[in-house]
Short mmCIF file of N, CA and C in Angstrom, two decimals:
data_model
loop_
_atom_site.label_atom_id
_atom_site.label_comp_id
_atom_site.label_asym_id
_atom_site.label_seq_id
_atom_site.Cartn_x
_atom_site.Cartn_y
_atom_site.Cartn_z
N MET A 62 0.80 -1.16 0.00
CA MET A 62 -0.03 0.04 0.00
C MET A 62 0.90 1.21 0.02
N ALA A 63 0.59 2.19 -0.85
CA ALA A 63 1.47 3.37 -0.94
C ALA A 63 1.36 4.21 0.31
N ALA A 64 2.37 4.96 0.58
CA ALA A 64 2.49 5.80 1.78
C ALA A 64 1.32 6.75 1.97
N ARG A 65 0.99 7.48 0.93
CA ARG A 65 -0.12 8.38 1.00
C ARG A 65 -1.50 7.69 1.19
N ASN A 66 -1.62 6.53 0.61
CA ASN A 66 -2.83 5.76 0.75
C ASN A 66 -3.01 5.40 2.23
N LYS A 67 -1.91 4.91 2.87
CA LYS A 67 -1.96 4.61 4.30
C LYS A 67 -2.22 5.84 5.12
N ALA A 68 -1.64 7.00 4.74
CA ALA A 68 -1.82 8.22 5.44
C ALA A 68 -3.31 8.65 5.46
N ARG A 69 -3.91 8.52 4.27
CA ARG A 69 -5.31 8.92 4.15
C ARG A 69 -6.24 7.97 5.01
N LYS A 70 -5.92 6.71 4.97
CA LYS A 70 -6.68 5.74 5.72
C LYS A 70 -6.57 6.10 7.24
N ARG A 71 -5.41 6.37 7.68
CA ARG A 71 -5.22 6.71 9.08
C ARG A 71 -5.93 8.04 9.42
N ALA A 72 -5.83 9.01 8.50
CA ALA A 72 -6.54 10.27 8.75
C ALA A 72 -8.04 10.08 8.83
N PHE A 73 -8.57 9.24 7.96
CA PHE A 73 -10.00 8.88 7.99
C PHE A 73 -10.35 8.21 9.36
N GLN A 74 -9.53 7.31 9.78
CA GLN A 74 -9.76 6.59 11.05
C GLN A 74 -9.75 7.58 12.21
N ILE A 75 -8.85 8.53 12.20
CA ILE A 75 -8.77 9.51 13.25
C ILE A 75 -10.00 10.46 13.24
N LEU A 76 -10.41 10.84 12.05
CA LEU A 76 -11.64 11.71 12.01
C LEU A 76 -12.88 10.91 12.47
N PHE A 77 -12.98 9.64 12.08
CA PHE A 77 -14.11 8.82 12.46
C PHE A 77 -14.07 8.65 14.02
N GLU A 78 -12.90 8.30 14.51
CA GLU A 78 -12.85 8.14 16.00
C GLU A 78 -13.18 9.43 16.72
N ALA A 79 -12.69 10.52 16.26
CA ALA A 79 -12.93 11.79 16.90
C ALA A 79 -14.42 12.04 16.98
N GLU A 80 -15.15 11.79 15.86
CA GLU A 80 -16.57 12.02 15.89
C GLU A 80 -17.26 11.09 16.86
N GLN A 81 -16.80 9.84 16.87
CA GLN A 81 -17.46 8.86 17.80
C GLN A 81 -17.23 9.20 19.28
N ARG A 82 -16.02 9.77 19.51
CA ARG A 82 -15.70 10.14 21.00
C ARG A 82 -16.17 11.52 21.27
N GLY A 83 -16.60 12.31 20.30
CA GLY A 83 -16.94 13.66 20.61
C GLY A 83 -15.72 14.53 20.97
N ALA A 84 -14.60 14.19 20.35
CA ALA A 84 -13.36 14.84 20.59
C ALA A 84 -12.83 15.61 19.36
N GLU A 85 -11.91 16.46 19.55
CA GLU A 85 -11.23 17.14 18.48
C GLU A 85 -10.34 16.16 17.79
N PRO A 86 -10.31 16.27 16.42
CA PRO A 86 -9.42 15.33 15.63
C PRO A 86 -7.93 15.45 16.07
N LYS A 87 -7.50 16.59 16.44
CA LYS A 87 -6.06 16.75 16.84
C LYS A 87 -5.83 16.04 18.20
N THR A 88 -6.80 16.02 19.05
CA THR A 88 -6.66 15.31 20.26
C THR A 88 -6.55 13.77 20.00
N VAL A 89 -7.42 13.29 19.20
CA VAL A 89 -7.30 11.86 18.88
C VAL A 89 -6.02 11.52 18.19
N MET A 90 -5.53 12.41 17.28
CA MET A 90 -4.30 12.23 16.62
C MET A 90 -3.15 12.20 17.58
N ALA A 91 -3.19 13.00 18.58
CA ALA A 91 -2.14 13.05 19.64
C ALA A 91 -2.18 11.75 20.42
N ASP A 92 -3.39 11.19 20.70
CA ASP A 92 -3.48 9.96 21.39
C ASP A 92 -2.85 8.87 20.51
N TRP A 93 -3.16 8.83 19.21
CA TRP A 93 -2.53 7.85 18.31
C TRP A 93 -0.98 7.95 18.33
N ILE A 94 -0.52 9.13 18.30
CA ILE A 94 0.93 9.38 18.27
C ILE A 94 1.59 8.81 19.56
N ARG A 95 0.96 9.12 20.75
CA ARG A 95 1.45 8.59 22.00
C ARG A 95 1.41 7.07 22.05
N LEU A 96 0.30 6.49 21.59
CA LEU A 96 0.17 5.03 21.62
C LEU A 96 1.18 4.35 20.74
N ALA A 97 1.47 4.92 19.57
CA ALA A 97 2.46 4.38 18.58
C ALA A 97 3.88 4.32 19.19
N ARG A 98 4.15 5.18 20.12
CA ARG A 98 5.50 5.17 20.74
C ARG A 98 5.68 4.03 21.67
N THR A 99 4.56 3.50 22.22
CA THR A 99 4.77 2.46 23.23
C THR A 99 4.11 1.06 22.81
N ASP A 100 3.37 1.03 21.66
CA ASP A 100 2.74 -0.14 21.19
C ASP A 100 3.08 -0.40 19.74
N ASP A 101 3.87 -1.43 19.47
CA ASP A 101 4.25 -1.73 18.09
C ASP A 101 3.09 -2.13 17.21
N ARG A 102 2.00 -2.53 17.82
CA ARG A 102 0.81 -2.80 16.93
C ARG A 102 0.09 -1.59 16.40
N GLN A 103 0.35 -0.42 17.03
CA GLN A 103 -0.28 0.81 16.63
C GLN A 103 0.48 1.40 15.36
N PRO A 104 -0.25 1.64 14.29
CA PRO A 104 0.43 2.18 13.11
C PRO A 104 0.91 3.58 13.38
N PRO A 105 2.04 3.95 12.83
CA PRO A 105 2.58 5.34 13.01
C PRO A 105 1.65 6.37 12.35
N VAL A 106 1.65 7.55 12.86
CA VAL A 106 1.05 8.72 12.26
C VAL A 106 2.09 9.45 11.49
N THR A 107 1.91 9.46 10.20
CA THR A 107 2.90 10.07 9.34
C THR A 107 2.64 11.55 9.19
N GLU A 108 3.67 12.27 8.61
CA GLU A 108 3.53 13.70 8.40
C GLU A 108 2.28 14.05 7.50
N TYR A 109 2.04 13.18 6.46
CA TYR A 109 0.91 13.49 5.65
C TYR A 109 -0.42 13.22 6.32
N THR A 110 -0.53 12.25 7.25
CA THR A 110 -1.68 12.06 8.09
C THR A 110 -1.97 13.33 8.90
N MET A 111 -0.88 13.76 9.51
CA MET A 111 -0.99 14.98 10.40
C MET A 111 -1.45 16.17 9.51
N GLN A 112 -0.90 16.29 8.37
CA GLN A 112 -1.29 17.43 7.47
C GLN A 112 -2.77 17.33 7.11
N LEU A 113 -3.30 16.14 6.85
CA LEU A 113 -4.66 16.01 6.49
C LEU A 113 -5.58 16.26 7.65
N VAL A 114 -5.24 15.74 8.81
CA VAL A 114 -6.08 15.92 9.99
C VAL A 114 -6.13 17.43 10.38
N GLU A 115 -4.95 18.02 10.42
CA GLU A 115 -4.84 19.43 10.83
C GLU A 115 -5.51 20.31 9.77
N GLY A 116 -5.34 19.96 8.46
CA GLY A 116 -5.99 20.74 7.42
C GLY A 116 -7.54 20.65 7.46
N TYR A 117 -7.95 19.42 7.69
CA TYR A 117 -9.41 19.26 7.78
C TYR A 117 -9.91 20.13 8.98
N GLN A 118 -9.28 20.02 10.11
CA GLN A 118 -9.81 20.78 11.28
C GLN A 118 -9.73 22.27 11.12
N ALA A 119 -8.74 22.77 10.35
CA ALA A 119 -8.69 24.15 10.08
C ALA A 119 -9.80 24.65 9.20
N HIS A 120 -10.36 23.78 8.37
CA HIS A 120 -11.37 24.11 7.38
C HIS A 120 -12.73 23.43 7.67
N ALA A 121 -12.87 22.83 8.85
CA ALA A 121 -14.02 21.96 9.17
C ALA A 121 -15.38 22.68 8.92
N GLU A 122 -15.54 23.86 9.30
CA GLU A 122 -16.80 24.53 9.18
C GLU A 122 -17.14 24.73 7.75
N ARG A 123 -16.17 25.18 6.95
CA ARG A 123 -16.39 25.40 5.54
C ARG A 123 -16.65 24.09 4.83
N ILE A 124 -15.96 23.01 5.18
CA ILE A 124 -16.19 21.73 4.57
C ILE A 124 -17.58 21.23 4.86
N ASP A 125 -18.02 21.31 6.10
CA ASP A 125 -19.34 20.83 6.37
C ASP A 125 -20.41 21.71 5.69
N GLU A 126 -20.13 22.92 5.51
CA GLU A 126 -21.07 23.90 4.81
C GLU A 126 -21.18 23.41 3.38
N LEU A 127 -20.05 23.08 2.75
CA LEU A 127 -20.09 22.62 1.36
C LEU A 127 -20.73 21.32 1.19
N LEU A 128 -20.45 20.37 2.07
CA LEU A 128 -21.10 19.09 1.94
C LEU A 128 -22.63 19.14 2.17
N SER A 129 -22.98 19.97 3.13
CA SER A 129 -24.44 20.18 3.36
C SER A 129 -25.09 20.83 2.14
N GLY A 130 -24.43 21.83 1.52
CA GLY A 130 -25.00 22.52 0.44
C GLY A 130 -25.11 21.77 -0.84
N TYR A 131 -24.30 20.79 -1.06
CA TYR A 131 -24.21 20.08 -2.31
C TYR A 131 -24.65 18.63 -2.30
N ALA A 132 -24.95 18.12 -1.06
CA ALA A 132 -25.48 16.75 -0.94
C ALA A 132 -26.94 16.74 -1.23
N VAL A 133 -27.35 16.39 -2.44
CA VAL A 133 -28.72 16.41 -2.86
C VAL A 133 -29.51 15.36 -2.04
N GLY A 134 -30.51 15.81 -1.36
CA GLY A 134 -31.42 14.93 -0.61
C GLY A 134 -30.83 14.39 0.66
N TRP A 135 -29.67 14.82 1.12
CA TRP A 135 -29.09 14.39 2.34
C TRP A 135 -28.62 15.56 3.21
N THR A 136 -28.93 15.56 4.45
CA THR A 136 -28.38 16.49 5.44
C THR A 136 -27.06 15.81 5.95
N LEU A 137 -26.28 16.62 6.50
CA LEU A 137 -24.93 16.07 7.01
C LEU A 137 -25.24 15.06 8.12
N ASP A 138 -26.26 15.38 9.04
CA ASP A 138 -26.61 14.53 10.07
C ASP A 138 -27.16 13.17 9.65
N ARG A 139 -27.80 13.12 8.54
CA ARG A 139 -28.41 11.88 8.05
C ARG A 139 -27.39 10.99 7.32
N MET A 140 -26.29 11.48 6.94
CA MET A 140 -25.28 10.68 6.17
C MET A 140 -24.69 9.65 7.17
N PRO A 141 -24.44 8.49 6.71
CA PRO A 141 -23.68 7.53 7.53
C PRO A 141 -22.37 8.15 8.02
N VAL A 142 -22.02 7.87 9.23
CA VAL A 142 -20.83 8.43 9.87
C VAL A 142 -19.58 8.18 9.00
N VAL A 143 -19.47 7.01 8.49
CA VAL A 143 -18.31 6.70 7.62
C VAL A 143 -18.27 7.61 6.42
N ASP A 144 -19.37 7.69 5.68
CA ASP A 144 -19.45 8.51 4.54
C ASP A 144 -19.14 9.94 4.83
N ARG A 145 -19.68 10.48 5.87
CA ARG A 145 -19.48 11.85 6.30
C ARG A 145 -17.95 12.10 6.51
N ASN A 146 -17.29 11.24 7.10
CA ASN A 146 -15.83 11.40 7.37
C ASN A 146 -15.00 11.17 6.14
N VAL A 147 -15.34 10.25 5.28
CA VAL A 147 -14.66 10.09 4.00
C VAL A 147 -14.83 11.38 3.19
N LEU A 148 -16.06 11.90 3.17
CA LEU A 148 -16.27 13.12 2.41
C LEU A 148 -15.57 14.30 2.94
N ARG A 149 -15.52 14.43 4.30
CA ARG A 149 -14.77 15.51 4.91
C ARG A 149 -13.27 15.49 4.53
N LEU A 150 -12.71 14.31 4.59
CA LEU A 150 -11.32 14.19 4.28
C LEU A 150 -11.09 14.42 2.73
N GLY A 151 -11.97 13.87 1.94
CA GLY A 151 -11.82 14.04 0.48
C GLY A 151 -12.03 15.49 0.08
N ALA A 152 -13.02 16.24 0.68
CA ALA A 152 -13.23 17.58 0.38
C ALA A 152 -12.06 18.43 0.75
N TYR A 153 -11.50 18.17 1.94
CA TYR A 153 -10.28 18.92 2.32
C TYR A 153 -9.15 18.72 1.29
N GLU A 154 -8.92 17.54 1.05
CA GLU A 154 -7.79 17.21 0.14
C GLU A 154 -7.99 17.73 -1.31
N LEU A 155 -9.24 17.58 -1.74
CA LEU A 155 -9.58 18.10 -3.11
C LEU A 155 -9.46 19.60 -3.23
N ILE A 156 -9.91 20.37 -2.22
CA ILE A 156 -9.93 21.78 -2.37
C ILE A 156 -8.61 22.52 -1.87
N TRP A 157 -8.03 21.97 -0.82
CA TRP A 157 -6.87 22.68 -0.28
C TRP A 157 -5.52 21.99 -0.48
N GLU A 158 -5.47 20.83 -0.92
CA GLU A 158 -4.17 20.15 -1.20
C GLU A 158 -3.89 20.17 -2.70
N ASP A 159 -3.23 21.21 -3.15
CA ASP A 159 -3.10 21.37 -4.58
C ASP A 159 -2.08 20.46 -5.31
N ASP A 160 -1.21 19.82 -4.43
CA ASP A 160 -0.25 18.89 -5.05
C ASP A 160 -0.75 17.52 -5.36
N VAL A 161 -2.10 17.21 -5.01
CA VAL A 161 -2.66 15.91 -5.24
C VAL A 161 -3.64 16.06 -6.43
N PRO A 162 -3.50 15.29 -7.45
CA PRO A 162 -4.41 15.35 -8.59
C PRO A 162 -5.82 15.03 -8.12
N ASP A 163 -6.78 15.81 -8.69
CA ASP A 163 -8.20 15.64 -8.25
C ASP A 163 -8.71 14.21 -8.46
N ALA A 164 -8.27 13.58 -9.57
CA ALA A 164 -8.73 12.19 -9.82
C ALA A 164 -8.22 11.18 -8.77
N VAL A 165 -7.03 11.48 -8.24
CA VAL A 165 -6.50 10.62 -7.20
C VAL A 165 -7.29 10.82 -5.91
N VAL A 166 -7.68 12.08 -5.56
CA VAL A 166 -8.46 12.25 -4.38
C VAL A 166 -9.80 11.56 -4.49
N LEU A 167 -10.49 11.66 -5.60
CA LEU A 167 -11.80 10.96 -5.79
C LEU A 167 -11.61 9.45 -5.69
N ASP A 168 -10.57 8.93 -6.41
CA ASP A 168 -10.36 7.47 -6.35
C ASP A 168 -10.09 7.00 -4.93
N GLU A 169 -9.26 7.67 -4.22
CA GLU A 169 -8.94 7.26 -2.86
C GLU A 169 -10.11 7.32 -1.93
N ALA A 170 -10.94 8.36 -2.09
CA ALA A 170 -12.19 8.48 -1.24
C ALA A 170 -13.14 7.41 -1.62
N VAL A 171 -13.28 7.06 -2.85
CA VAL A 171 -14.19 5.94 -3.27
C VAL A 171 -13.67 4.66 -2.66
N GLN A 172 -12.39 4.44 -2.67
CA GLN A 172 -11.82 3.21 -2.13
C GLN A 172 -12.03 3.08 -0.62
N LEU A 173 -11.92 4.19 0.11
CA LEU A 173 -12.22 4.19 1.52
C LEU A 173 -13.70 3.80 1.73
N ALA A 174 -14.59 4.39 0.93
CA ALA A 174 -16.02 4.09 1.07
C ALA A 174 -16.33 2.65 0.79
N LYS A 175 -15.58 2.10 -0.22
CA LYS A 175 -15.74 0.67 -0.52
C LYS A 175 -15.33 -0.21 0.58
N GLU A 176 -14.24 0.16 1.25
CA GLU A 176 -13.66 -0.63 2.38
C GLU A 176 -14.47 -0.51 3.65
N PHE A 177 -15.00 0.61 3.94
CA PHE A 177 -15.59 0.85 5.26
C PHE A 177 -17.05 1.09 5.27
N SER A 178 -17.70 1.30 4.14
CA SER A 178 -19.06 1.67 4.25
C SER A 178 -20.02 0.74 3.44
N THR A 179 -21.20 1.26 3.03
CA THR A 179 -22.19 0.47 2.42
C THR A 179 -21.97 0.32 0.93
N ASP A 180 -22.73 -0.54 0.28
CA ASP A 180 -22.55 -0.78 -1.16
C ASP A 180 -22.93 0.52 -1.96
N GLU A 181 -23.84 1.36 -1.44
CA GLU A 181 -24.22 2.56 -2.16
C GLU A 181 -23.28 3.71 -1.94
N SER A 182 -22.44 3.56 -0.96
CA SER A 182 -21.57 4.72 -0.55
C SER A 182 -20.55 5.13 -1.57
N PRO A 183 -19.87 4.22 -2.28
CA PRO A 183 -18.89 4.68 -3.23
C PRO A 183 -19.46 5.58 -4.31
N SER A 184 -20.64 5.28 -4.80
CA SER A 184 -21.17 6.17 -5.81
C SER A 184 -21.66 7.49 -5.24
N PHE A 185 -22.17 7.47 -4.01
CA PHE A 185 -22.51 8.71 -3.33
C PHE A 185 -21.31 9.62 -3.08
N VAL A 186 -20.25 9.02 -2.61
CA VAL A 186 -19.00 9.73 -2.39
C VAL A 186 -18.44 10.26 -3.65
N ASN A 187 -18.41 9.46 -4.73
CA ASN A 187 -17.86 9.86 -6.01
C ASN A 187 -18.76 11.04 -6.56
N GLY A 188 -20.00 10.96 -6.50
CA GLY A 188 -20.87 11.95 -7.04
C GLY A 188 -20.77 13.29 -6.33
N LEU A 189 -20.73 13.28 -5.00
CA LEU A 189 -20.62 14.54 -4.28
C LEU A 189 -19.21 15.16 -4.44
N LEU A 190 -18.13 14.39 -4.36
CA LEU A 190 -16.87 14.96 -4.49
C LEU A 190 -16.62 15.38 -5.97
N GLY A 191 -17.26 14.63 -6.88
CA GLY A 191 -17.13 15.05 -8.31
C GLY A 191 -17.75 16.45 -8.52
N ARG A 192 -18.93 16.67 -7.85
CA ARG A 192 -19.60 17.96 -7.95
C ARG A 192 -18.67 19.08 -7.40
N LEU A 193 -18.07 18.83 -6.23
CA LEU A 193 -17.15 19.74 -5.59
C LEU A 193 -15.91 20.01 -6.52
N MET A 194 -15.47 18.94 -7.16
CA MET A 194 -14.35 19.06 -8.11
C MET A 194 -14.69 20.07 -9.24
N GLU A 195 -15.91 19.91 -9.76
CA GLU A 195 -16.34 20.80 -10.85
C GLU A 195 -16.41 22.28 -10.37
N LEU A 196 -16.75 22.47 -9.16
CA LEU A 196 -16.90 23.83 -8.63
C LEU A 196 -15.70 24.32 -7.89
N LYS A 197 -14.65 23.54 -7.86
CA LYS A 197 -13.45 23.81 -7.06
C LYS A 197 -12.95 25.29 -7.16
N PRO A 198 -12.84 25.82 -8.36
CA PRO A 198 -12.25 27.21 -8.48
C PRO A 198 -13.09 28.23 -7.66
N THR A 199 -14.32 27.96 -7.35
CA THR A 199 -15.19 28.88 -6.72
C THR A 199 -15.40 28.62 -5.23
N LEU A 200 -14.81 27.50 -4.76
CA LEU A 200 -15.19 27.07 -3.39
C LEU A 200 -14.23 27.53 -2.26
N LYS A 201 -13.05 27.77 -2.56
CA LYS A 201 -12.12 28.24 -1.55
C LYS A 201 -12.50 29.67 -1.05
N ARG A 202 -12.40 29.89 0.24
CA ARG A 202 -12.58 31.24 0.72
C ARG A 202 -11.97 31.36 2.12
#
């Protein structure tokens, strides 16, 4: 598995855990980092994982606003927790990480949805992130 692929997966897991615990993603990430120092079974938190988690947290309000605004027929609260966090991570990377090709962001998000969510989730994730990709030049603020 490529390094960035692993980093995305860990960032998703941190965002998911943070939501489940009602904690800030940076707090959960710090817990993961501490645990990795003492437990060989805990995967390391790489620089790119940190970049994704911190980047998402810095833009969380705007990301949730975009997802709410462009998710046809779905409120953010009604989305499955897995989908919501895959979308949050994908939206951050799509809009604010300029060194990653858009197609890679979409493909990686769809793969996370396939691995962790429902059968319908990959097409939902692809459709919503695809819409954000089309509108990308107008979305940053």
